[in-house]
Short mmCIF file of C-alpha atoms in Angstrom, two decimals:
data_model
loop_
_atom_site.label_atom_id
_atom_site.label_comp_id
_atom_site.label_asym_id
_atom_site.label_seq_id
_atom_site.Cartn_x
_atom_site.Cartn_y
_atom_site.Cartn_z
CA MET A 29 26.25 18.65 2.63
CA LYS A 30 28.34 17.74 -0.42
CA LYS A 31 29.53 14.52 1.22
CA LYS A 32 25.95 13.57 2.05
CA PHE A 33 24.90 14.19 -1.56
CA VAL A 34 27.77 12.04 -2.90
CA GLN A 35 26.90 9.22 -0.51
CA SER A 36 23.25 9.41 -1.57
CA ALA A 37 24.23 9.32 -5.26
CA ILE A 38 26.50 6.30 -4.72
CA SER A 39 23.74 4.51 -2.80
CA THR A 40 21.26 5.19 -5.62
CA VAL A 41 23.66 3.89 -8.27
CA LYS A 42 24.28 0.71 -6.26
CA ALA A 43 20.53 0.15 -5.91
CA LEU A 44 20.03 0.52 -9.68
CA ILE A 45 22.80 -1.85 -10.78
CA VAL A 46 20.87 -5.09 -10.30
CA PRO A 47 17.63 -3.83 -11.92
CA ALA A 48 19.64 -2.51 -14.89
CA LEU A 49 21.41 -5.87 -15.32
CA LEU A 50 18.11 -7.74 -15.14
CA ILE A 51 16.60 -5.47 -17.82
CA MET A 52 19.63 -6.05 -20.06
CA ILE A 53 19.40 -9.83 -19.60
CA TRP A 54 15.66 -9.65 -20.22
CA GLN A 55 16.14 -7.72 -23.47
CA ILE A 56 18.93 -9.98 -24.73
CA GLY A 57 16.99 -13.08 -23.74
CA GLY A 58 13.93 -11.82 -25.62
CA THR A 59 15.81 -10.99 -28.81
CA GLN A 60 17.75 -14.28 -28.72
CA GLY A 61 14.65 -16.36 -28.13
CA TRP A 62 15.60 -17.49 -24.62
CA ILE A 63 12.47 -15.87 -23.16
CA LYS A 64 8.90 -16.41 -24.35
CA THR A 65 8.08 -12.90 -25.58
CA THR A 66 4.48 -13.85 -26.31
CA ALA A 67 4.02 -13.88 -22.54
CA ILE A 68 6.05 -10.91 -21.26
CA SER A 69 7.42 -9.14 -24.40
CA THR A 70 10.77 -7.28 -24.18
CA PRO A 71 11.77 -4.05 -22.38
CA ALA A 72 12.21 -2.20 -25.70
CA LYS A 73 8.70 -3.12 -26.89
CA ILE A 74 7.20 -2.34 -23.50
CA TRP A 75 8.86 1.09 -23.50
CA ALA A 76 7.62 1.80 -27.02
CA LYS A 77 4.09 0.78 -26.03
CA ALA A 78 4.24 2.96 -22.91
CA VAL A 79 5.25 5.98 -25.00
CA GLU A 80 2.39 5.27 -27.40
CA MET A 81 -0.11 5.02 -24.55
CA ILE A 82 1.15 8.29 -23.06
CA GLN A 83 0.79 10.03 -26.41
CA ASN A 84 -2.81 8.90 -26.86
CA GLY A 85 -3.64 9.73 -23.22
CA SER A 86 -4.91 6.28 -22.22
CA LEU A 87 -2.12 5.63 -19.71
CA GLN A 88 -2.60 8.88 -17.78
CA LYS A 89 -6.36 8.36 -17.71
CA ASN A 90 -6.16 4.87 -16.21
CA VAL A 91 -3.40 5.80 -13.75
CA LEU A 92 -5.32 8.80 -12.40
CA ILE A 93 -8.49 6.73 -11.99
CA SER A 94 -6.62 4.05 -10.01
CA LEU A 95 -4.78 6.62 -7.86
CA ARG A 96 -8.06 8.35 -7.04
CA ARG A 97 -9.58 5.05 -5.92
CA VAL A 98 -6.50 4.24 -3.84
CA ALA A 99 -6.48 7.68 -2.19
CA ILE A 100 -10.15 7.50 -1.15
CA GLY A 101 -10.05 3.85 -0.02
CA PHE A 102 -6.75 4.34 1.81
CA ALA A 103 -8.03 7.39 3.67
CA ILE A 104 -11.19 5.56 4.79
CA GLY A 105 -9.40 2.34 5.76
CA ALA A 106 -6.51 4.04 7.56
CA GLY A 107 -8.85 6.43 9.36
CA LEU A 108 -11.02 3.60 10.67
CA GLY A 109 -7.93 1.57 11.53
CA ILE A 110 -6.46 4.38 13.63
CA VAL A 111 -9.73 5.11 15.47
CA LEU A 112 -10.56 1.47 16.23
CA GLY A 113 -6.92 0.64 17.01
CA ILE A 114 -6.82 3.37 19.65
CA LEU A 115 -10.26 2.39 20.96
CA LEU A 116 -9.59 -1.33 21.33
CA GLY A 117 -6.06 -0.68 22.58
CA THR A 118 -7.16 1.64 25.38
CA VAL A 119 -10.60 0.31 26.38
CA LYS A 120 -10.37 -3.32 27.51
CA LYS A 121 -14.16 -3.85 27.68
CA ILE A 122 -14.59 -2.96 23.99
CA ASN A 123 -11.66 -5.21 23.13
CA ASP A 124 -13.29 -8.10 24.98
CA TYR A 125 -16.53 -7.74 23.01
CA LEU A 126 -15.00 -7.23 19.55
CA ARG A 127 -11.92 -9.45 19.71
CA VAL A 128 -13.64 -12.62 18.44
CA ILE A 129 -15.36 -10.98 15.44
CA MET A 130 -12.10 -9.23 14.54
CA ASP A 131 -10.20 -12.53 14.69
CA LEU A 132 -12.81 -14.13 12.40
CA LEU A 133 -12.73 -11.37 9.75
CA ARG A 134 -8.99 -10.65 9.73
CA PRO A 135 -7.79 -13.84 7.93
CA VAL A 136 -10.18 -13.36 4.98
CA PRO A 137 -8.05 -12.28 1.95
CA VAL A 138 -9.08 -8.90 0.60
CA ILE A 139 -9.60 -10.27 -2.92
CA VAL A 140 -12.29 -12.63 -1.60
CA TRP A 141 -14.45 -9.62 -0.76
CA VAL A 142 -14.67 -8.54 -4.41
CA PRO A 143 -17.38 -11.00 -5.57
CA VAL A 144 -19.21 -10.59 -2.25
CA LEU A 145 -19.28 -6.80 -2.60
CA ILE A 146 -20.38 -7.06 -6.23
CA LEU A 147 -23.46 -8.94 -5.02
CA TRP A 148 -24.06 -6.46 -2.19
CA VAL A 149 -23.42 -3.07 -3.82
CA GLY A 150 -23.04 -3.89 -7.53
CA ILE A 151 -20.26 -3.13 -10.00
CA GLY A 152 -19.31 0.45 -9.31
CA GLU A 153 -16.86 2.74 -7.55
CA LYS A 154 -18.15 1.73 -4.12
CA THR A 155 -16.99 -1.87 -4.58
CA LYS A 156 -13.44 -0.88 -5.48
CA ILE A 157 -13.14 1.72 -2.72
CA ILE A 158 -14.49 -0.68 -0.06
CA VAL A 159 -12.04 -3.39 -1.15
CA ILE A 160 -9.13 -0.93 -0.86
CA ALA A 161 -10.42 0.29 2.51
CA ILE A 162 -10.61 -3.30 3.84
CA GLY A 163 -7.07 -4.07 2.70
CA THR A 164 -5.82 -0.84 4.27
CA PHE A 165 -7.77 -1.19 7.50
CA TRP A 166 -6.30 -4.39 8.94
CA PRO A 167 -2.57 -3.60 9.03
CA VAL A 168 -3.21 -0.08 10.34
CA PHE A 169 -5.72 -1.28 12.94
CA LEU A 170 -3.59 -4.17 14.20
CA ASN A 171 -0.36 -2.16 14.37
CA VAL A 172 -1.96 0.85 16.06
CA MET A 173 -3.69 -1.41 18.60
CA ASP A 174 -0.42 -3.27 19.32
CA GLY A 175 1.44 0.03 19.62
CA VAL A 176 -1.12 1.43 22.04
CA MET A 177 -1.20 -1.73 24.15
CA ASN A 178 2.61 -1.98 24.31
CA VAL A 179 3.33 1.55 25.52
CA ASP A 180 5.93 1.50 28.30
CA ARG A 181 4.06 1.47 31.62
CA LYS A 182 6.53 4.03 33.02
CA TYR A 183 5.16 6.65 30.63
CA LEU A 184 1.62 5.97 31.84
CA GLU A 185 2.72 6.14 35.46
CA VAL A 186 4.33 9.55 34.88
CA SER A 187 1.15 10.76 33.20
CA THR A 188 -0.86 9.59 36.23
CA ILE A 189 1.54 11.31 38.65
CA PHE A 190 1.06 14.61 36.82
CA CYS A 191 -2.73 14.13 36.93
CA LYS A 192 -3.16 14.17 33.16
CA SER A 193 -6.65 13.49 31.80
CA ARG A 194 -7.40 10.37 29.71
CA GLY A 195 -7.49 12.46 26.53
CA GLU A 196 -4.17 14.13 27.31
CA THR A 197 -2.60 10.76 28.08
CA ILE A 198 -3.80 9.32 24.77
CA PHE A 199 -2.69 12.26 22.60
CA HIS A 200 0.52 13.24 24.41
CA VAL A 201 1.81 9.90 25.70
CA ILE A 202 0.23 6.86 24.06
CA LEU A 203 0.02 8.00 20.42
CA PRO A 204 3.58 9.41 20.17
CA ALA A 205 4.91 6.15 21.65
CA ALA A 206 2.90 4.15 19.10
CA VAL A 207 4.20 6.05 16.04
CA PRO A 208 6.70 3.32 14.94
CA TYR A 209 3.87 0.78 14.96
CA PHE A 210 1.66 3.18 13.01
CA ILE A 211 4.32 3.71 10.33
CA SER A 212 4.81 -0.04 10.01
CA GLY A 213 1.06 -0.46 9.54
CA ILE A 214 0.89 2.28 6.92
CA ARG A 215 3.76 0.68 5.01
CA ILE A 216 1.96 -2.67 4.82
CA ALA A 217 -1.38 -0.98 4.14
CA SER A 218 0.00 0.90 1.12
CA GLY A 219 0.93 -2.40 -0.52
CA ASN A 220 -2.47 -3.85 0.34
CA ALA A 221 -4.18 -0.81 -1.16
CA LEU A 222 -2.39 -1.34 -4.48
CA MET A 223 -3.23 -5.04 -4.47
CA GLY A 224 -6.81 -4.21 -3.60
CA VAL A 225 -7.33 -1.71 -6.40
CA VAL A 226 -5.71 -3.97 -8.99
CA GLY A 227 -7.72 -6.99 -7.86
CA ALA A 228 -10.98 -5.05 -7.84
CA GLU A 229 -10.30 -3.51 -11.26
CA MET A 230 -9.51 -6.93 -12.71
CA PHE A 231 -12.87 -8.28 -11.56
CA ALA A 232 -15.21 -5.34 -11.91
CA ALA A 233 -14.04 -2.28 -13.82
CA SER A 234 -13.83 -0.70 -17.24
CA SER A 235 -10.91 1.57 -16.34
CA GLY A 236 -7.81 1.65 -14.16
CA ILE A 237 -4.45 -0.12 -14.13
CA GLY A 238 -5.92 -3.48 -13.11
CA TYR A 239 -8.42 -3.26 -15.95
CA MET A 240 -5.54 -2.48 -18.34
CA VAL A 241 -3.68 -5.63 -17.32
CA THR A 242 -6.75 -7.85 -17.74
CA PHE A 243 -7.91 -6.23 -20.98
CA TYR A 244 -4.55 -6.46 -22.75
CA ARG A 245 -4.02 -10.02 -21.52
CA GLU A 246 -7.34 -11.00 -23.10
CA MET A 247 -6.37 -9.13 -26.27
CA ASN A 248 -3.04 -11.02 -26.31
CA GLN A 249 -0.98 -7.81 -26.19
CA PRO A 250 1.82 -8.66 -23.72
CA ALA A 251 3.73 -5.38 -24.15
CA SER A 252 0.68 -3.30 -23.19
CA MET A 253 -0.14 -5.70 -20.36
CA MET A 254 3.40 -5.43 -18.95
CA VAL A 255 3.14 -1.61 -18.95
CA GLY A 256 0.41 -1.99 -16.33
CA VAL A 257 2.34 -4.59 -14.33
CA ILE A 258 5.49 -2.44 -14.25
CA LEU A 259 3.48 0.65 -13.28
CA ILE A 260 2.09 -1.20 -10.27
CA ALA A 261 5.61 -2.20 -9.22
CA ILE A 262 6.90 1.37 -9.65
CA PHE A 263 4.07 2.91 -7.64
CA GLY A 264 4.59 0.36 -4.87
CA ALA A 265 8.32 1.12 -4.73
CA ILE A 266 7.75 4.90 -4.70
CA ILE A 267 5.20 4.71 -1.89
CA ASN A 268 7.48 2.45 0.13
CA MET A 269 10.44 4.81 -0.29
CA MET A 270 8.33 7.81 0.73
CA ILE A 271 7.19 6.07 3.91
CA GLN A 272 10.74 4.94 4.75
CA LYS A 273 12.06 8.46 4.23
CA ARG A 274 9.35 9.93 6.44
CA ALA A 275 10.01 7.31 9.11
CA ARG A 276 13.73 8.19 9.24
CA ARG A 277 13.23 11.96 9.25
CA PRO A 278 12.55 12.42 12.98
CA ASN A 279 15.85 10.71 13.79
CA HIS A 280 17.73 13.36 11.81
CA GLU A 281 15.95 16.34 13.20
#
């Protein structure tokens, strides 16, 4: 246990060396005039601004609003992606009918839907949540469908030999075999959800992290703007690490 802890600590330190060096170079470059601080400020000023925003409560307010939007949109998009992925992966007739429309919609960037949705449903919470759901849906749907369609035929043959029903085959054979694909889809979808909420908030919002970035850019306050940018990066990294940790857990158990 102790050895494992030491190895984990060493790995963490190694991972932090490069970011720490980059922050030091950034700070020195800003104070020496090598970097245009009117565009990205310096780490010290960004930290000071973040503390100020925490003290006045504005940072927590905007973060919680964005996280709420992400949670709702992600749940809707991932849920639909799982259901349709299983459906199109297991029922060939449905796949035949929907394949073309899916291929037409899939390449459309999620940010393109923002102005369209503003016209359809107006500037409100629905627009942001739908954008996040769309960005989440595609990677989950495509990965689940691929996972279901690529299940080893031997597993299906064994299920048939033991006279398992279609439902039992799906839940006890197909879905467990498709778990790696599902995790891969969730990992991509989490990044898309963050991009979706930021993009939607930049276009049509009066709160949230994306709104913060746009507002402070327009107010020419680079330190405050960079607080939002760095928060997005941190949340993305945390979510990615959580998914990676969860994906590795079954191998250790």
